[in-house]
PDB file of C-alpha atoms in Angstrom:
ATOM      1  CA  MET A 509      98.965 100.445  94.122  1.00 72.00           C
ATOM      2  CA  ARG A 510      98.936 104.228  94.327  1.00 76.00           C
ATOM      3  CA  ILE A 511      96.001 106.439  95.284  1.00 76.00           C
ATOM      4  CA  ILE A 512      95.485 109.228  92.748  1.00 77.00           C
ATOM      5  CA  THR A 513      92.254 110.702  94.072  1.00 73.00           C
ATOM      6  CA  PRO A 514      91.746 110.360  97.840  1.00 70.00           C
ATOM      7  CA  PRO A 515      88.304 109.654  99.271  1.00 73.00           C
ATOM      8  CA  ALA A 516      86.095 112.723  99.586  1.00 73.00           C
ATOM      9  CA  ASN A 517      83.896 111.655 102.503  1.00 79.00           C
ATOM     10  CA  LEU A 518      83.427 108.993 105.153  1.00 82.00           C
ATOM     11  CA  PRO A 519      80.891 106.140 105.049  1.00 84.00           C
ATOM     12  CA  VAL A 520      79.977 106.708 108.712  1.00 83.00           C
ATOM     13  CA  THR A 521      79.280 110.248 109.893  1.00 83.00           C
ATOM     14  CA  VAL A 522      80.055 111.893 113.205  1.00 85.00           C
ATOM     15  CA  GLU A 523      76.287 112.243 113.741  1.00 85.00           C
ATOM     16  CA  GLN A 524      75.774 108.480 113.381  1.00 84.00           C
ATOM     17  CA  PHE A 525      78.561 107.865 115.898  1.00 84.00           C
ATOM     18  CA  ALA A 526      77.122 110.453 118.305  1.00 83.00           C
ATOM     19  CA  ARG A 527      73.668 108.808 118.139  1.00 81.00           C
ATOM     20  CA  GLN A 528      75.166 105.397 118.944  1.00 78.00           C
ATOM     21  CA  ARG A 529      77.378 106.618 121.805  1.00 76.00           C
ATOM     22  CA  HIS A 530      75.150 109.421 123.114  1.00 74.00           C
ATOM     23  CA  VAL A 531      77.974 111.977 123.029  1.00 75.00           C
ATOM     24  CA  ASP A 532      77.772 115.685 122.340  1.00 70.00           C
ATOM     25  CA  ASP A 533      79.328 117.633 119.482  1.00 66.00           C
ATOM     26  CA  ALA A 534      82.285 118.785 121.591  1.00 69.00           C
ATOM     27  CA  ASP A 535      84.299 115.766 120.462  1.00 79.00           C
ATOM     28  CA  ALA A 536      83.346 116.115 116.772  1.00 81.00           C
ATOM     29  CA  VAL A 537      86.916 116.630 115.566  1.00 83.00           C
ATOM     30  CA  LEU A 538      88.264 113.678 117.564  1.00 85.00           C
ATOM     31  CA  ILE A 539      85.376 111.455 116.475  1.00 86.00           C
ATOM     32  CA  GLY A 540      85.925 112.443 112.838  1.00 87.00           C
ATOM     33  CA  GLU A 541      89.592 111.460 113.103  1.00 87.00           C
ATOM     34  CA  LEU A 542      88.693 108.157 114.771  1.00 88.00           C
ATOM     35  CA  LEU A 543      86.153 107.398 112.033  1.00 90.00           C
ATOM     36  CA  GLN A 544      88.696 108.226 109.332  1.00 89.00           C
ATOM     37  CA  ALA A 545      91.295 105.931 110.922  1.00 88.00           C
ATOM     38  CA  ALA A 546      88.715 103.174 111.498  1.00 89.00           C
ATOM     39  CA  THR A 547      87.589 103.417 107.859  1.00 90.00           C
ATOM     40  CA  SER A 548      91.172 102.987 106.726  1.00 88.00           C
ATOM     41  CA  VAL A 549      91.653  99.961 108.990  1.00 88.00           C
ATOM     42  CA  VAL A 550      88.432  98.322 107.782  1.00 90.00           C
ATOM     43  CA  GLU A 551      89.273  98.947 104.119  1.00 90.00           C
ATOM     44  CA  THR A 552      92.741  97.472 104.587  1.00 88.00           C
ATOM     45  CA  ALA A 553      91.462  94.479 106.548  1.00 88.00           C
ATOM     46  CA  THR A 554      88.756  93.649 104.009  1.00 90.00           C
ATOM     47  CA  ASN A 555      90.469  94.681 100.735  1.00 88.00           C
ATOM     48  CA  ARG A 556      87.254  96.531  99.950  1.00 89.00           C
ATOM     49  CA  MET A 557      87.423 100.210  99.146  1.00 89.00           C
ATOM     50  CA  ILE A 558      84.271 101.674 100.663  1.00 89.00           C
ATOM     51  CA  VAL A 559      84.610 105.303  99.620  1.00 87.00           C
ATOM     52  CA  PRO A 560      85.099 105.866  95.863  1.00 89.00           C
ATOM     53  CA  ARG A 561      88.606 106.850  94.753  1.00 89.00           C
ATOM     54  CA  ARG A 562      90.972 106.459  91.815  1.00 90.00           C
ATOM     55  CA  LEU A 563      93.975 104.116  91.950  1.00 89.00           C
ATOM     56  CA  THR A 564      96.842 103.213  89.674  1.00 88.00           C
ATOM     57  CA  LEU A 565      97.738  99.515  89.737  1.00 85.00           C
ATOM     58  CA  GLY A 566     100.923  97.999  88.372  1.00 84.00           C
ATOM     59  CA  LEU A 567     100.376  94.842  86.370  1.00 82.00           C
ATOM     60  CA  PRO A 568     102.681  91.856  86.835  1.00 81.00           C
ATOM     61  CA  GLU A 569     105.175  90.916  84.176  1.00 79.00           C
ATOM     62  CA  GLY A 570     105.365  87.500  82.646  1.00 76.00           C
ATOM     63  CA  ASN A 571     102.970  85.117  80.991  1.00 76.00           C
ATOM     64  CA  TRP A 572      99.552  85.468  82.495  1.00 77.00           C
ATOM     65  CA  SER A 573      96.128  85.330  80.970  1.00 79.00           C
ATOM     66  CA  ARG A 574      94.056  86.788  83.839  1.00 83.00           C
ATOM     67  CA  PHE A 575      94.921  89.298  86.532  1.00 84.00           C
ATOM     68  CA  TRP A 576      92.581  89.585  89.494  1.00 87.00           C
ATOM     69  CA  LEU A 577      92.662  93.065  90.953  1.00 87.00           C
ATOM     70  CA  PRO A 578      93.733  93.205  94.608  1.00 88.00           C
ATOM     71  CA  VAL A 579      90.696  95.221  95.709  1.00 88.00           C
ATOM     72  CA  ALA A 580      86.957  95.151  95.141  1.00 88.00           C
ATOM     73  CA  PRO A 581      84.540  96.548  94.122  1.00 90.00           C
ATOM     74  CA  VAL A 582      85.694  98.267  90.933  1.00 89.00           C
ATOM     75  CA  ILE A 583      83.486 100.986  89.482  1.00 87.00           C
ATOM     76  CA  GLY A 584      85.350 101.033  86.170  1.00 84.00           C
ATOM     77  CA  LEU A 585      88.507 101.898  84.324  1.00 84.00           C
ATOM     78  CA  ALA A 586      89.574 105.513  84.182  1.00 81.00           C
ATOM     79  CA  ASP A 587      91.763 104.935  81.115  1.00 69.00           C
ATOM     80  CA  GLY A 588      89.795 102.017  79.739  1.00 58.00           C
ATOM     81  CA  ALA A 589      90.609 102.281  76.056  1.00 55.00           C
ATOM     82  CA  GLY A 590      89.982  98.707  74.948  1.00 60.00           C
ATOM     83  CA  THR A 591      90.329  97.212  78.429  1.00 69.00           C
ATOM     84  CA  GLU A 592      87.398  95.593  80.177  1.00 79.00           C
ATOM     85  CA  ILE A 593      86.995  94.729  83.842  1.00 83.00           C
ATOM     86  CA  VAL A 594      85.191  91.403  84.124  1.00 83.00           C
ATOM     87  CA  THR A 595      82.902  90.903  87.162  1.00 84.00           C
ATOM     88  CA  PRO A 596      83.808  94.309  88.610  1.00 83.00           C
ATOM     89  CA  PHE A 597      81.774  94.010  91.780  1.00 82.00           C
ATOM     90  CA  SER A 598      82.599  90.557  93.091  1.00 81.00           C
ATOM     91  CA  GLU A 599      85.916  89.300  91.650  1.00 86.00           C
ATOM     92  CA  PRO A 600      87.316  91.968  89.296  1.00 89.00           C
ATOM     93  CA  TRP A 601      89.837  90.784  86.709  1.00 87.00           C
ATOM     94  CA  ILE A 602      91.275  91.763  83.355  1.00 84.00           C
ATOM     95  CA  ALA A 603      92.585  89.683  80.468  1.00 81.00           C
ATOM     96  CA  ARG A 604      96.212  90.010  79.362  1.00 71.00           C
ATOM     97  CA  ALA A 605      95.167  90.733  75.778  1.00 70.00           C
ATOM     98  CA  ASP A 606      93.201  93.747  77.032  1.00 64.00           C
ATOM     99  CA  ALA A 607      96.122  95.272  78.962  1.00 66.00           C
ATOM    100  CA  PRO A 608      98.626  96.882  76.587  1.00 68.00           C
ATOM    101  CA  ASP A 609     100.348  98.956  79.320  1.00 72.00           C
ATOM    102  CA  ASP A 610     102.214  98.091  82.515  1.00 78.00           C
ATOM    103  CA  THR A 611      99.659  99.920  84.661  1.00 81.00           C
ATOM    104  CA  ILE A 612      95.943 100.536  84.740  1.00 83.00           C
ATOM    105  CA  THR A 613      93.984 103.316  86.402  1.00 86.00           C
ATOM    106  CA  VAL A 614      90.755 102.216  88.035  1.00 87.00           C
ATOM    107  CA  ASP A 615      87.937 103.817  89.970  1.00 89.00           C
ATOM    108  CA  VAL A 616      87.182 101.681  93.005  1.00 90.00           C
ATOM    109  CA  GLY A 617      84.665 101.778  95.823  1.00 89.00           C
ATOM    110  CA  TYR A 618      80.937 101.605  96.182  1.00 87.00           C
ATOM    111  CA  GLY A 619      79.270 103.927  93.693  1.00 75.00           C
ATOM    112  CA  THR A 620      76.290 106.110  94.419  1.00 70.00           C
ATOM    113  CA  ASN A 621      73.804 103.414  93.362  1.00 66.00           C
ATOM    114  CA  ASP A 622      75.586 100.550  95.127  1.00 68.00           C
ATOM    115  CA  VAL A 623      74.543  99.353  98.546  1.00 77.00           C
ATOM    116  CA  VAL A 624      77.467  99.246 100.961  1.00 80.00           C
ATOM    117  CA  PRO A 625      77.312  96.045 103.038  1.00 84.00           C
ATOM    118  CA  ALA A 626      76.000  96.833 106.506  1.00 85.00           C
ATOM    119  CA  GLN A 627      78.875  94.859 108.058  1.00 88.00           C
ATOM    120  CA  LEU A 628      81.396  97.428 106.782  1.00 89.00           C
ATOM    121  CA  GLY A 629      79.632 100.386 108.379  1.00 88.00           C
ATOM    122  CA  GLN A 630      79.054  98.436 111.581  1.00 89.00           C
ATOM    123  CA  ALA A 631      82.734  97.422 111.747  1.00 91.00           C
ATOM    124  CA  ILE A 632      83.804 101.071 111.355  1.00 91.00           C
ATOM    125  CA  LEU A 633      81.415 102.166 114.115  1.00 91.00           C
ATOM    126  CA  MET A 634      82.475  99.312 116.396  1.00 90.00           C
ATOM    127  CA  LEU A 635      86.185 100.004 116.002  1.00 90.00           C
ATOM    128  CA  ALA A 636      85.802 103.757 116.471  1.00 89.00           C
ATOM    129  CA  MET A 637      83.668 103.158 119.583  1.00 88.00           C
ATOM    130  CA  GLU A 638      86.257 100.788 121.056  1.00 87.00           C
ATOM    131  CA  TRP A 639      88.977 103.378 120.489  1.00 85.00           C
ATOM    132  CA  HIS A 640      86.798 106.152 121.943  1.00 85.00           C
ATOM    133  CA  GLU A 641      86.023 104.097 125.073  1.00 83.00           C
ATOM    134  CA  ALA A 642      89.706 103.292 125.504  1.00 80.00           C
ATOM    135  CA  GLY A 643      90.590 106.985 125.246  1.00 79.00           C
ATOM    136  CA  ILE A 644      92.815 106.461 122.220  1.00 73.00           C
ATOM    137  CA  THR A 645      93.475 109.469 119.999  1.00 70.00           C
ATOM    138  CA  VAL A 646      94.865 109.456 116.498  1.00 67.00           C
ATOM    139  CA  GLU A 647      97.977 111.454 117.431  1.00 67.00           C
ATOM    140  CA  GLU A 648      99.094 109.134 120.242  1.00 59.00           C
ATOM    141  CA  THR A 649     101.751 106.504 119.980  1.00 59.00           C
ATOM    142  CA  TYR A 650     100.450 103.363 121.589  1.00 55.00           C
ATOM    143  CA  THR A 651     100.562  99.639 121.290  1.00 55.00           C
ATOM    144  CA  ALA A 652      97.654  98.478 119.195  1.00 57.00           C
ATOM    145  CA  PRO A 653      94.851  97.022 121.295  1.00 57.00           C
ATOM    146  CA  THR A 654      93.566  93.581 120.523  1.00 64.00           C
ATOM    147  CA  LEU A 655      90.631  93.820 118.147  1.00 72.00           C
ATOM    148  CA  SER A 656      87.397  92.535 119.578  1.00 78.00           C
ATOM    149  CA  PHE A 657      85.849  89.242 118.588  1.00 74.00           C
ATOM    150  CA  GLY A 658      82.807  91.018 117.114  1.00 78.00           C
ATOM    151  CA  PHE A 659      84.939  93.323 114.959  1.00 81.00           C
ATOM    152  CA  ARG A 660      87.003  90.436 113.578  1.00 81.00           C
ATOM    153  CA  ARG A 661      83.849  88.441 112.733  1.00 82.00           C
ATOM    154  CA  LEU A 662      82.306  91.400 110.884  1.00 80.00           C
ATOM    155  CA  VAL A 663      85.483  91.913 108.866  1.00 83.00           C
ATOM    156  CA  GLU A 664      85.766  88.221 107.995  1.00 84.00           C
ATOM    157  CA  GLN A 665      82.221  88.224 106.592  1.00 80.00           C
ATOM    158  CA  VAL A 666      83.061  90.753 103.879  1.00 83.00           C
ATOM    159  CA  ARG A 667      86.796  90.260 103.296  1.00 83.00           C
ATOM    160  CA  TYR A 668      87.733  90.145  99.602  1.00 82.00           C
ATOM    161  CA  ARG A 669      90.304  87.531  98.704  1.00 80.00           C
ATOM    162  CA  ARG A 670      91.733  87.343  95.233  1.00 76.00           C
ATOM    163  CA  PRO A 671      90.947  84.020  93.602  1.00 74.00           C
ATOM    164  CA  MET A 672      93.897  81.684  93.286  1.00 66.00           C
ATOM    165  CA  VAL A 673      94.450  79.571  90.220  1.00 61.00           C
ATOM    166  CA  VAL A 674      96.275  76.362  91.039  1.00 51.00           C
ATOM    167  CA  ALA A 675      98.155  74.782  88.184  1.00 48.00           C
TER     168      ALA A 675
END
């Protein structure tokens, strides 16, 4: 998986963080970096791309009839000539007959009309707040702190797992 178009904005703003933590704008740059890192961690932990972006995915070789994409939700195919994403929001997959190439380019994330699950935004805020309280900055080298119980529970509620077909 390769990111072609990086995300343009963050799902949680510095203003939202500042309202929750009652901090001033002096730390806006640090808070922005923490929110960006927390967004990346939450997206990786849940396999859900929150902010829209374009990805190129390599398709597996061999005899397969369905390929479930490793991330959700999928907005659509960027190069979708003849290829259709089935159930793009919940469990996106394509059929082998529809995939003539070795790769596909997809637009992923929550679109402008989609409602981002509240748990994702809350998990980003929670993680960034924990890092802010601990005095962790993005530039530092440190041993990763243990993630809180609340953060792990939020992430588990919305984690996307590719369906497995058992023969």
